[in-house]
C-alpha cells in the first residue's frame, strides 16, 4: 500500500478526500498513463464543491490542484507534472459515489 504525506489531518473529510484523490492520481501515473498533469472541468469542480462543501479547497490544494490560471478556464489543474513539461492533459475522473461515502463516514466522525 502506498502511503502519502497528507497536507490535511488524517481521519478528517479534507484529509481522506485528499488521500483518495492522490491515490487515484498515483494509479494513473503508475499503471496507465505515466506521469502527467491532471485537470478538472468546471462541471467536475461544481460537483466536487457540492460533495465536499467547505473542505473542497483544503482537499484539492492538498492533492496538488490549484485554480487553472490559463485564460477562459474555470476548472482546476495540477499544472505540468511530466518530465517533458507539457500541460495538464489527463482529465481526472473520480468515483463520486466513493467520495460521497468518504464524506459521509468522516463527516459523521468529525461531528461526534
N, CA, C and O atoms as a Tinker XYZ file with bonds, in Angstrom:
   448  protein
     1  N      0.833000   -1.178000    0.000000    73     2
     2  CA     0.000000    0.000000    0.000000    64     1     3
     3  C      0.885000    1.251000    0.000000    63     2     4     5
     4  O      1.904000    1.297000    0.689000    81     3
     5  N      0.503000    2.224000   -0.746000    73     3     6
     6  CA     1.263000    3.462000   -0.853000    64     5     7
     7  C      0.823000    4.403000    0.265000    63     6     8     9
     8  O     -0.372000    4.574000    0.507000    81     7
     9  N      1.782000    5.002000    0.933000    73     7    10
    10  CA     1.467000    5.987000    1.965000    64     9    11
    11  C      1.776000    7.366000    1.424000    63    10    12    13
    12  O      2.841000    7.600000    0.851000    81    11
    13  N      0.848000    8.263000    1.608000    73    11    14
    14  CA     1.005000    9.626000    1.131000    64    13    15
    15  C      1.222000   10.548000    2.317000    63    14    16    17
    16  O      0.619000   10.365000    3.375000    81    15
    17  N      2.075000   11.527000    2.141000    73    15    18
    18  CA     2.219000   12.577000    3.139000    64    17    19
    19  C      1.050000   13.540000    2.913000    63    18    20    21
    20  O      1.002000   14.242000    1.903000    81    19
    21  N      0.130000   13.566000    3.840000    73    19    22
    22  CA    -1.060000   14.402000    3.682000    64    21    23
    23  C     -0.800000   15.818000    4.165000    63    22    24    25
    24  O     -0.083000   16.028000    5.143000    81    23
    25  N     -1.378000   16.777000    3.483000    73    23    26
    26  CA    -1.320000   18.170000    3.903000    64    25    27
    27  C     -2.386000   18.454000    4.957000    63    26    28    29
    28  O     -2.244000   19.376000    5.760000    81    27
    29  N     -3.447000   17.661000    4.949000    73    27    30
    30  CA    -4.557000   17.823000    5.879000    64    29    31
    31  C     -4.494000   16.707000    6.924000    63    30    32    33
    32  O     -3.915000   15.653000    6.664000    81    31
    33  N     -5.081000   16.926000    8.097000    73    31    34
    34  CA    -5.049000   15.882000    9.124000    64    33    35
    35  C     -5.779000   14.618000    8.648000    63    34    36    37
    36  O     -6.828000   14.714000    8.011000    81    35
    37  N     -5.227000   13.436000    8.954000    73    35    38
    38  CA    -5.920000   12.198000    8.590000    64    37    39
    39  C     -7.209000   12.049000    9.406000    63    38    40    41
    40  O     -7.382000   12.679000   10.450000    81    39
    41  N     -8.088000   11.213000    8.910000    73    39    42
    42  CA    -9.373000   10.929000    9.564000    64    41    43
    43  C    -10.278000   12.160000    9.635000    63    42    44    45
    44  O    -11.120000   12.277000   10.525000    81    43
    45  N    -10.090000   13.068000    8.686000    73    43    46
    46  CA   -10.997000   14.195000    8.508000    64    45    47
    47  C    -11.492000   14.145000    7.065000    63    46    48    49
    48  O    -10.915000   13.448000    6.230000    81    47
    49  N    -12.541000   14.869000    6.780000    73    47    50
    50  CA   -13.069000   14.874000    5.411000    64    49    51
    51  C    -12.007000   15.359000    4.431000    63    50    52    53
    52  O    -11.772000   14.723000    3.404000    81    51
    53  N    -11.370000   16.475000    4.741000    73    51    54
    54  CA   -10.359000   17.024000    3.824000    64    53    55
    55  C     -9.186000   16.070000    3.663000    63    54    56    57
    56  O     -8.705000   15.864000    2.549000    81    55
    57  N     -8.721000   15.489000    4.755000    73    55    58
    58  CA    -7.580000   14.585000    4.699000    64    57    59
    59  C     -7.861000   13.316000    3.924000    63    58    60    61
    60  O     -7.033000   12.882000    3.123000    81    59
    61  N     -9.006000   12.719000    4.149000    73    59    62
    62  CA    -9.331000   11.463000    3.469000    64    61    63
    63  C     -9.732000   11.697000    2.015000    63    62    64    65
    64  O     -9.481000   10.841000    1.167000    81    63
    65  N    -10.351000   12.838000    1.710000    73    63    66
    66  CA   -10.643000   13.171000    0.310000    64    65    67
    67  C     -9.329000   13.414000   -0.437000    63    66    68    69
    68  O     -9.175000   12.991000   -1.583000    81    67
    69  N     -8.381000   14.100000    0.219000    73    67    70
    70  CA    -7.064000   14.306000   -0.383000    64    69    71
    71  C     -6.390000   12.966000   -0.648000    63    70    72    73
    72  O     -5.820000   12.758000   -1.719000    81    71
    73  N     -6.451000   12.056000    0.321000    73    71    74
    74  CA    -5.835000   10.737000    0.159000    64    73    75
    75  C     -6.451000    9.999000   -1.028000    63    74    76    77
    76  O     -5.734000    9.371000   -1.807000    81    75
    77  N     -7.777000   10.071000   -1.169000    73    75    78
    78  CA    -8.452000    9.385000   -2.268000    64    77    79
    79  C     -8.042000    9.970000   -3.626000    63    78    80    81
    80  O     -7.797000    9.229000   -4.578000    81    79
    81  N     -7.969000   11.290000   -3.708000    73    79    82
    82  CA    -7.591000   11.940000   -4.962000    64    81    83
    83  C     -6.144000   11.596000   -5.323000    63    82    84    85
    84  O     -5.847000   11.290000   -6.478000    81    83
    85  N     -5.244000   11.648000   -4.336000    73    83    86
    86  CA    -3.842000   11.314000   -4.591000    64    85    87
    87  C     -3.682000    9.852000   -5.000000    63    86    88    89
    88  O     -2.878000    9.538000   -5.878000    81    87
    89  N     -4.438000    8.962000   -4.372000    73    87    90
    90  CA    -4.362000    7.536000   -4.725000    64    89    91
    91  C     -4.823000    7.322000   -6.161000    63    90    92    93
    92  O     -4.231000    6.537000   -6.902000    81    91
    93  N     -5.879000    8.023000   -6.547000    73    91    94
    94  CA    -6.386000    7.909000   -7.917000    64    93    95
    95  C     -5.331000    8.394000   -8.913000    63    94    96    97
    96  O     -5.119000    7.771000   -9.954000    81    95
    97  N     -4.677000    9.500000   -8.591000    73    95    98
    98  CA    -3.628000   10.021000   -9.463000    64    97    99
    99  C     -2.439000    9.062000   -9.499000    63    98   100   101
   100  O     -1.842000    8.865000  -10.557000    81    99
   101  N     -2.087000    8.467000   -8.363000    73    99   102
   102  CA    -0.976000    7.519000   -8.315000    64   101   103
   103  C     -1.251000    6.326000   -9.225000    63   102   104   105
   104  O     -0.360000    5.871000   -9.941000    81   103
   105  N     -2.483000    5.821000   -9.197000    73   103   106
   106  CA    -2.845000    4.693000  -10.063000    64   105   107
   107  C     -2.692000    5.063000  -11.531000    63   106   108   109
   108  O     -2.166000    4.280000  -12.321000    81   107
   109  N     -3.145000    6.239000  -11.893000    73   107   110
   110  CA    -2.986000    6.689000  -13.284000    64   109   111
   111  C     -1.514000    6.803000  -13.643000    63   110   112   113
   112  O     -1.096000    6.353000  -14.710000    81   111
   113  N     -0.726000    7.404000  -12.756000    73   111   114
   114  CA     0.697000    7.631000  -13.039000    64   113   115
   115  C      1.456000    6.317000  -13.194000    63   114   116   117
   116  O      2.297000    6.191000  -14.084000    81   115
   117  N      1.173000    5.354000  -12.349000    73   115   118
   118  CA     1.984000    4.145000  -12.282000    64   117   119
   119  C      1.438000    2.951000  -13.039000    63   118   120   121
   120  O      2.172000    1.992000  -13.276000    81   119
   121  N      0.178000    2.981000  -13.422000    73   119   122
   122  CA    -0.396000    1.815000  -14.084000    64   121   123
   123  C     -0.952000    2.090000  -15.469000    63   122   124   125
   124  O     -1.117000    1.166000  -16.265000    81   123
   125  N     -1.242000    3.346000  -15.766000    73   123   126
   126  CA    -1.926000    3.595000  -17.023000    64   125   127
   127  C     -1.197000    4.561000  -17.946000    63   126   128   129
   128  O     -0.814000    4.184000  -19.053000    81   127
   129  N     -1.004000    5.780000  -17.515000    73   127   130
   130  CA    -0.587000    6.818000  -18.451000    64   129   131
   131  C      0.844000    7.307000  -18.275000    63   130   132   133
   132  O      1.388000    7.928000  -19.188000    81   131
   133  N      1.455000    7.052000  -17.157000    73   131   134
   134  CA     2.721000    7.709000  -16.857000    64   133   135
   135  C      2.438000    9.063000  -16.241000    63   134   136   137
   136  O      1.291000    9.510000  -16.215000    81   135
   137  N      3.463000    9.712000  -15.749000    73   135   138
   138  CA     3.271000   10.980000  -15.052000    64   137   139
   139  C      2.764000   12.026000  -16.031000    63   138   140   141
   140  O      3.315000   12.210000  -17.116000    81   139
   141  N      1.724000   12.691000  -15.631000    73   139   142
   142  CA     1.163000   13.751000  -16.461000    64   141   143
   143  C      0.413000   14.743000  -15.602000    63   142   144   145
   144  O      0.158000   14.490000  -14.425000    81   143
   145  N      0.066000   15.855000  -16.182000    73   143   146
   146  CA    -0.719000   16.855000  -15.476000    64   145   147
   147  C     -2.189000   16.516000  -15.550000    63   146   148   149
   148  O     -2.668000   16.018000  -16.570000    81   147
   149  N     -2.906000   16.782000  -14.477000    73   147   150
   150  CA    -4.335000   16.472000  -14.402000    64   149   151
   151  C     -5.149000   17.758000  -14.393000    63   150   152   153
   152  O     -4.678000   18.807000  -13.955000    81   151
   153  N     -6.376000   17.656000  -14.884000    73   151   154
   154  CA    -7.275000   18.799000  -14.818000    64   153   155
   155  C     -8.673000   18.325000  -14.458000    63   154   156   157
   156  O     -9.032000   17.167000  -14.670000    81   155
   157  N     -9.446000   19.241000  -13.913000    73   155   158
   158  CA   -10.862000   19.029000  -13.626000    64   157   159
   159  C    -11.627000   20.118000  -14.353000    63   158   160   161
   160  O    -11.245000   21.287000  -14.303000    81   159
   161  N    -12.695000   19.748000  -15.023000    73   159   162
   162  CA   -13.507000   20.736000  -15.728000    64   161   163
   163  C    -14.321000   21.541000  -14.725000    63   162   164   165
   164  O    -14.394000   21.194000  -13.546000    81   163
   165  N    -14.923000   22.606000  -15.199000    73   163   166
   166  CA   -15.771000   23.435000  -14.334000    64   165   167
   167  C    -16.932000   22.610000  -13.768000    63   166   168   169
   168  O    -17.318000   22.800000  -12.614000    81   167
   169  N    -17.491000   21.697000  -14.570000    73   167   170
   170  CA   -18.577000   20.840000  -14.073000    64   169   171
   171  C    -18.082000   19.889000  -12.990000    63   170   172   173
   172  O    -18.781000   19.647000  -12.006000    81   171
   173  N    -16.872000   19.346000  -13.170000    73   171   174
   174  CA   -16.286000   18.480000  -12.138000    64   173   175
   175  C    -16.109000   19.250000  -10.836000    63   174   176   177
   176  O    -16.426000   18.747000   -9.758000    81   175
   177  N    -15.601000   20.468000  -10.946000    73   175   178
   178  CA   -15.372000   21.302000   -9.764000    64   177   179
   179  C    -16.691000   21.589000   -9.061000    63   178   180   181
   180  O    -16.764000   21.555000   -7.833000    81   179
   181  N    -17.725000   21.870000   -9.833000    73   179   182
   182  CA   -19.038000   22.154000   -9.262000    64   181   183
   183  C    -19.556000   20.947000   -8.475000    63   182   184   185
   184  O    -20.072000   21.104000   -7.368000    81   183
   185  N    -19.420000   19.749000   -9.040000    73   183   186
   186  CA   -19.857000   18.537000   -8.351000    64   185   187
   187  C    -19.040000   18.287000   -7.091000    63   186   188   189
   188  O    -19.593000   17.945000   -6.046000    81   187
   189  N    -17.730000   18.457000   -7.186000    73   187   190
   190  CA   -16.871000   18.240000   -6.021000    64   189   191
   191  C    -17.150000   19.252000   -4.919000    63   190   192   193
   192  O    -17.132000   18.904000   -3.738000    81   191
   193  N    -17.406000   20.498000   -5.293000    73   191   194
   194  CA   -17.755000   21.507000   -4.284000    64   193   195
   195  C    -19.052000   21.132000   -3.570000    63   194   196   197
   196  O    -19.179000   21.327000   -2.361000    81   195
   197  N    -20.009000   20.597000   -4.319000    73   195   198
   198  CA   -21.279000   20.197000   -3.713000    64   197   199
   199  C    -21.074000   19.038000   -2.733000    63   198   200   201
   200  O    -21.732000   18.981000   -1.694000    81   199
   201  N    -20.177000   18.127000   -3.056000    73   199   202
   202  CA   -19.930000   16.964000   -2.193000    64   201   203
   203  C    -19.076000   17.340000   -0.988000    63   202   204   205
   204  O    -19.412000   16.996000    0.145000    81   203
   205  N    -17.969000   18.048000   -1.230000    73   203   206
   206  CA   -17.011000   18.332000   -0.161000    64   205   207
   207  C    -17.358000   19.563000    0.670000    63   206   208   209
   208  O    -16.913000   19.685000    1.811000    81   207
   209  N    -18.148000   20.472000    0.109000    73   207   210
   210  CA   -18.518000   21.667000    0.854000    64   209   211
   211  C    -17.305000   22.513000    1.203000    63   210   212   213
   212  O    -16.477000   22.813000    0.343000    81   211
   213  N    -17.207000   22.896000    2.473000    73   211   214
   214  CA   -16.131000   23.785000    2.917000    64   213   215
   215  C    -14.756000   23.121000    2.905000    63   214   216   217
   216  O    -13.742000   23.809000    3.021000    81   215
   217  N    -14.706000   21.811000    2.770000    73   215   218
   218  CA   -13.433000   21.097000    2.731000    64   217   219
   219  C    -12.846000   20.999000    1.317000    63   218   220   221
   220  O    -11.764000   20.442000    1.131000    81   219
   221  N    -13.556000   21.535000    0.331000    73   219   222
   222  CA   -13.107000   21.429000   -1.061000    64   221   223
   223  C    -11.714000   22.023000   -1.259000    63   222   224   225
   224  O    -10.818000   21.344000   -1.760000    81   223
   225  N    -11.526000   23.284000   -0.870000    73   223   226
   226  CA   -10.241000   23.948000   -1.116000    64   225   227
   227  C     -9.088000   23.224000   -0.438000    63   226   228   229
   228  O     -8.036000   23.029000   -1.047000    81   227
   229  N     -9.274000   22.825000    0.809000    73   227   230
   230  CA    -8.196000   22.148000    1.543000    64   229   231
   231  C     -7.841000   20.814000    0.893000    63   230   232   233
   232  O     -6.663000   20.486000    0.751000    81   231
   233  N     -8.855000   20.042000    0.497000    73   231   234
   234  CA    -8.608000   18.736000   -0.116000    64   233   235
   235  C     -7.923000   18.885000   -1.470000    63   234   236   237
   236  O     -6.978000   18.155000   -1.768000    81   235
   237  N     -8.385000   19.814000   -2.283000    73   235   238
   238  CA    -7.824000   19.979000   -3.617000    64   237   239
   239  C     -6.399000   20.545000   -3.566000    63   238   240   241
   240  O     -5.523000   20.076000   -4.293000    81   239
   241  N     -6.168000   21.524000   -2.735000    73   239   242
   242  CA    -4.811000   22.088000   -2.627000    64   241   243
   243  C     -3.856000   21.058000   -2.027000    63   242   244   245
   244  O     -2.688000   20.996000   -2.412000    81   243
   245  N     -4.342000   20.262000   -1.097000    73   243   246
   246  CA    -3.514000   19.211000   -0.524000    64   245   247
   247  C     -3.121000   18.167000   -1.556000    63   246   248   249
   248  O     -2.028000   17.605000   -1.486000    81   247
   249  N     -4.000000   17.905000   -2.511000    73   247   250
   250  CA    -3.728000   16.925000   -3.561000    64   249   251
   251  C     -2.912000   17.514000   -4.710000    63   250   252   253
   252  O     -2.598000   16.813000   -5.672000    81   251
   253  N     -2.568000   18.801000   -4.611000    73   251   254
   254  CA    -1.718000   19.415000   -5.633000    64   253   255
   255  C     -2.467000   20.178000   -6.703000    63   254   256   257
   256  O     -1.862000   20.577000   -7.698000    81   255
   257  N     -3.750000   20.395000   -6.538000    73   255   258
   258  CA    -4.534000   21.135000   -7.529000    64   257   259
   259  C     -4.585000   22.611000   -7.158000    63   258   260   261
   260  O     -4.422000   22.987000   -5.997000    81   259
   261  N     -4.810000   23.426000   -8.160000    73   259   262
   262  CA    -4.995000   24.861000   -7.985000    64   261   263
   263  C     -5.920000   25.347000   -9.089000    63   262   264   265
   264  O     -6.079000   24.665000  -10.102000    81   263
   265  N     -6.540000   26.522000   -8.911000    73   263   266
   266  CA    -7.379000   27.039000   -9.996000    64   265   267
   267  C     -6.546000   27.219000  -11.262000    63   266   268   269
   268  O     -5.402000   27.669000  -11.208000    81   267
   269  N     -7.126000   26.869000  -12.380000    73   267   270
   270  CA    -6.424000   26.953000  -13.657000    64   269   271
   271  C     -6.187000   28.418000  -14.011000    63   270   272   273
   272  O     -7.150000   29.167000  -14.175000    81   271
   273  N     -4.915000   28.849000  -14.134000    73   271   274
   274  CA    -4.632000   30.256000  -14.406000    64   273   275
   275  C     -4.754000   30.644000  -15.883000    63   274   276   277
   276  O     -4.678000   31.824000  -16.226000    81   275
   277  N     -4.941000   29.660000  -16.745000    73   275   278
   278  CA    -4.994000   29.974000  -18.175000    64   277   279
   279  C     -6.271000   30.737000  -18.509000    63   278   280   281
   280  O     -7.301000   30.527000  -17.870000    81   279
   281  N     -6.214000   31.611000  -19.496000    73   279   282
   282  CA    -7.400000   32.397000  -19.855000    64   281   283
   283  C     -8.574000   31.506000  -20.274000    63   282   284   285
   284  O     -8.393000   30.456000  -20.891000    81   283
   285  N     -9.757000   31.950000  -19.928000    73   283   286
   286  CA   -11.017000   31.288000  -20.292000    64   285   287
   287  C    -11.134000   29.876000  -19.724000    63   286   288   289
   288  O    -11.836000   29.043000  -20.297000    81   287
   289  N    -10.462000   29.592000  -18.613000    73   287   290
   290  CA   -10.573000   28.289000  -17.958000    64   289   291
   291  C    -11.140000   28.506000  -16.563000    63   290   292   293
   292  O    -10.716000   29.419000  -15.855000    81   291
   293  N    -12.083000   27.684000  -16.167000    73   291   294
   294  CA   -12.655000   27.836000  -14.832000    64   293   295
   295  C    -12.548000   26.552000  -14.015000    63   294   296   297
   296  O    -13.188000   26.420000  -12.972000    81   295
   297  N    -11.743000   25.614000  -14.490000    73   295   298
   298  CA   -11.535000   24.380000  -13.749000    64   297   299
   299  C    -10.315000   24.477000  -12.843000    63   298   300   301
   300  O     -9.799000   25.567000  -12.598000    81   299
   301  N     -9.868000   23.351000  -12.358000    73   299   302
   302  CA    -8.669000   23.263000  -11.525000    64   301   303
   303  C     -7.696000   22.330000  -12.206000    63   302   304   305
   304  O     -8.107000   21.467000  -12.982000    81   303
   305  N     -6.402000   22.487000  -11.930000    73   303   306
   306  CA    -5.397000   21.637000  -12.548000    64   305   307
   307  C     -4.189000   21.474000  -11.641000    63   306   308   309
   308  O     -4.040000   22.193000  -10.652000    81   307
   309  N     -3.332000   20.529000  -11.982000    73   307   310
   310  CA    -2.101000   20.318000  -11.228000    64   309   311
   311  C     -0.940000   21.049000  -11.867000    63   310   312   313
   312  O      0.139000   21.137000  -11.281000    81   311
   313  N     -1.148000   21.569000  -13.052000    73   311   314
   314  CA    -0.043000   22.156000  -13.787000    64   313   315
   315  C      0.767000   21.048000  -14.445000    63   314   316   317
   316  O      0.412000   19.876000  -14.324000    81   315
   317  N      1.837000   21.392000  -15.132000    73   315   318
   318  CA     2.641000   20.358000  -15.785000    64   317   319
   319  C      3.392000   19.530000  -14.752000    63   318   320   321
   320  O      4.076000   20.088000  -13.894000    81   319
   321  N      3.274000   18.211000  -14.821000    73   319   322
   322  CA     3.958000   17.319000  -13.891000    64   321   323
   323  C      4.884000   16.354000  -14.608000    63   322   324   325
   324  O      5.659000   15.652000  -13.959000    81   323
   325  N      4.823000   16.304000  -15.918000    73   323   326
   326  CA     5.629000   15.333000  -16.654000    64   325   327
   327  C      7.052000   15.864000  -16.832000    63   326   328   329
   328  O      7.277000   17.073000  -16.779000    81   327
   329  N      8.006000   14.963000  -17.042000    73   327   330
   330  CA     9.378000   15.404000  -17.290000    64   329   331
   331  C      9.491000   16.291000  -18.528000    63   330   332   333
   332  O     10.381000   17.138000  -18.613000    81   331
   333  N      8.589000   16.092000  -19.484000    73   331   334
   334  CA     8.624000   16.911000  -20.705000    64   333   335
   335  C      8.080000   18.312000  -20.462000    63   334   336   337
   336  O      8.302000   19.214000  -21.270000    81   335
   337  N      7.365000   18.501000  -19.346000    73   335   338
   338  CA     6.847000   19.822000  -19.012000    64   337   339
   339  C      5.578000   20.202000  -19.737000    63   338   340   341
   340  O      5.173000   21.365000  -19.708000    81   339
   341  N      4.930000   19.226000  -20.400000    73   339   342
   342  CA     3.688000   19.581000  -21.079000    64   341   343
   343  C      2.572000   19.768000  -20.050000    63   342   344   345
   344  O      2.673000   19.295000  -18.918000    81   343
   345  N      1.528000   20.449000  -20.450000    73   343   346
   346  CA     0.465000   20.856000  -19.538000    64   345   347
   347  C     -0.421000   19.727000  -19.071000    63   346   348   349
   348  O     -0.190000   18.552000  -19.358000    81   347
   349  N     -1.445000   20.128000  -18.340000    73   347   350
   350  CA    -2.394000   19.178000  -17.789000    64   349   351
   351  C     -3.269000   18.632000  -18.908000    63   350   352   353
   352  O     -4.082000   19.356000  -19.484000    81   351
   353  N     -3.096000   17.356000  -19.210000    73   351   354
   354  CA    -3.825000   16.782000  -20.336000    64   353   355
   355  C     -4.674000   15.578000  -19.959000    63   354   356   357
   356  O     -5.371000   15.025000  -20.810000    81   355
   357  N     -4.628000   15.169000  -18.714000    73   355   358
   358  CA    -5.392000   13.995000  -18.295000    64   357   359
   359  C     -6.552000   14.479000  -17.428000    63   358   360   361
   360  O     -6.336000   15.091000  -16.382000    81   359
   361  N     -7.766000   14.208000  -17.859000    73   359   362
   362  CA    -8.922000   14.593000  -17.060000    64   361   363
   363  C     -9.068000   13.593000  -15.925000    63   362   364   365
   364  O     -9.218000   12.393000  -16.159000    81   363
   365  N     -9.024000   14.085000  -14.712000    73   363   366
   366  CA    -9.161000   13.231000  -13.544000    64   365   367
   367  C    -10.636000   12.940000  -13.340000    63   366   368   369
   368  O    -11.424000   13.847000  -13.072000    81   367
   369  N    -11.004000   11.679000  -13.468000    73   367   370
   370  CA   -12.395000   11.281000  -13.307000    64   369   371
   371  C    -12.507000   10.436000  -12.044000    63   370   372   373
   372  O    -12.174000    9.251000  -12.031000    81   371
   373  N    -12.980000   11.072000  -10.997000    73   371   374
   374  CA   -13.101000   10.421000   -9.697000    64   373   375
   375  C    -14.413000    9.653000   -9.602000    63   374   376   377
   376  O    -15.389000    9.977000  -10.279000    81   375
   377  N    -14.421000    8.649000   -8.765000    73   375   378
   378  CA   -15.649000    7.929000   -8.479000    64   377   379
   379  C    -16.392000    8.721000   -7.401000    63   378   380   381
   380  O    -16.056000    8.648000   -6.219000    81   379
   381  N    -17.394000    9.469000   -7.822000    73   379   382
   382  CA   -18.066000   10.389000   -6.917000    64   381   383
   383  C    -18.834000    9.660000   -5.814000    63   382   384   385
   384  O    -18.983000   10.193000   -4.715000    81   383
   385  N    -19.321000    8.455000   -6.090000    73   383   386
   386  CA   -20.006000    7.686000   -5.040000    64   385   387
   387  C    -19.037000    7.321000   -3.923000    63   386   388   389
   388  O    -19.405000    7.340000   -2.748000    81   387
   389  N    -17.799000    6.989000   -4.287000    73   387   390
   390  CA   -16.794000    6.683000   -3.269000    64   389   391
   391  C    -16.477000    7.929000   -2.449000    63   390   392   393
   392  O    -16.312000    7.852000   -1.231000    81   391
   393  N    -16.392000    9.065000   -3.115000    73   391   394
   394  CA   -16.107000   10.306000   -2.413000    64   393   395
   395  C    -17.254000   10.676000   -1.472000    63   394   396   397
   396  O    -17.022000   11.158000   -0.364000    81   395
   397  N    -18.476000   10.452000   -1.912000    73   395   398
   398  CA   -19.627000   10.705000   -1.032000    64   397   399
   399  C    -19.587000    9.811000    0.200000    63   398   400   401
   400  O    -19.928000   10.252000    1.297000    81   399
   401  N    -19.174000    8.562000    0.029000    73   399   402
   402  CA   -19.073000    7.640000    1.164000    64   401   403
   403  C    -17.998000    8.112000    2.146000    63   402   404   405
   404  O    -18.198000    8.058000    3.359000    81   403
   405  N    -16.864000    8.573000    1.626000    73   403   406
   406  CA   -15.798000    9.096000    2.483000    64   405   407
   407  C    -16.304000   10.294000    3.274000    63   406   408   409
   408  O    -16.084000   10.387000    4.481000    81   407
   409  N    -16.979000   11.206000    2.591000    73   407   410
   410  CA   -17.500000   12.400000    3.250000    64   409   411
   411  C    -18.548000   12.011000    4.296000    63   410   412   413
   412  O    -18.558000   12.561000    5.397000    81   411
   413  N    -19.417000   11.078000    3.959000    73   411   414
   414  CA   -20.425000   10.648000    4.922000    64   413   415
   415  C    -19.810000   10.027000    6.163000    63   414   416   417
   416  O    -20.211000   10.343000    7.283000    81   415
   417  N    -18.836000    9.145000    5.967000    73   415   418
   418  CA   -18.224000    8.453000    7.101000    64   417   419
   419  C    -17.412000    9.411000    7.971000    63   418   420   421
   420  O    -17.619000    9.468000    9.183000    81   419
   421  N    -16.495000   10.162000    7.368000    73   419   422
   422  CA   -15.630000   11.044000    8.162000    64   421   423
   423  C    -16.344000   12.297000    8.599000    63   422   424   425
   424  O    -15.970000   12.890000    9.610000    81   423
   425  N    -17.367000   12.725000    7.869000    73   423   426
   426  CA   -18.169000   13.858000    8.307000    64   425   427
   427  C    -18.921000   13.540000    9.584000    63   426   428   429
   428  O    -19.035000   14.379000   10.477000    81   427
   429  N    -19.440000   12.306000    9.666000    73   427   430
   430  CA   -20.130000   11.871000   10.885000    64   429   431
   431  C    -19.161000   11.782000   12.052000    63   430   432   433
   432  O    -19.503000   12.126000   13.183000    81   431
   433  N    -17.941000   11.317000   11.769000    73   431   434
   434  CA   -16.950000   11.190000   12.851000    64   433   435
   435  C    -16.486000   12.552000   13.350000    63   434   436   437
   436  O    -16.214000   12.721000   14.539000    81   435
   437  N    -16.394000   13.529000   12.440000    73   435   438
   438  CA   -15.983000   14.871000   12.850000    64   437   439
   439  C    -17.072000   15.528000   13.700000    63   438   440   441
   440  O    -16.777000   16.262000   14.643000    81   439
   441  N    -18.327000   15.255000   13.357000    73   439   442
   442  CA   -19.437000   15.884000   14.077000    64   441   443
   443  C    -19.576000   15.330000   15.500000    63   442   444   445
   444  O    -20.056000   16.019000   16.401000    81   443
   445  N    -19.151000   14.081000   15.687000    73   443   446
   446  CA   -19.319000   13.436000   17.004000    64   445   447
   447  C    -18.327000   13.951000   18.031000    63   446   448
   448  O    -18.342000   13.509000   19.180000    81   447
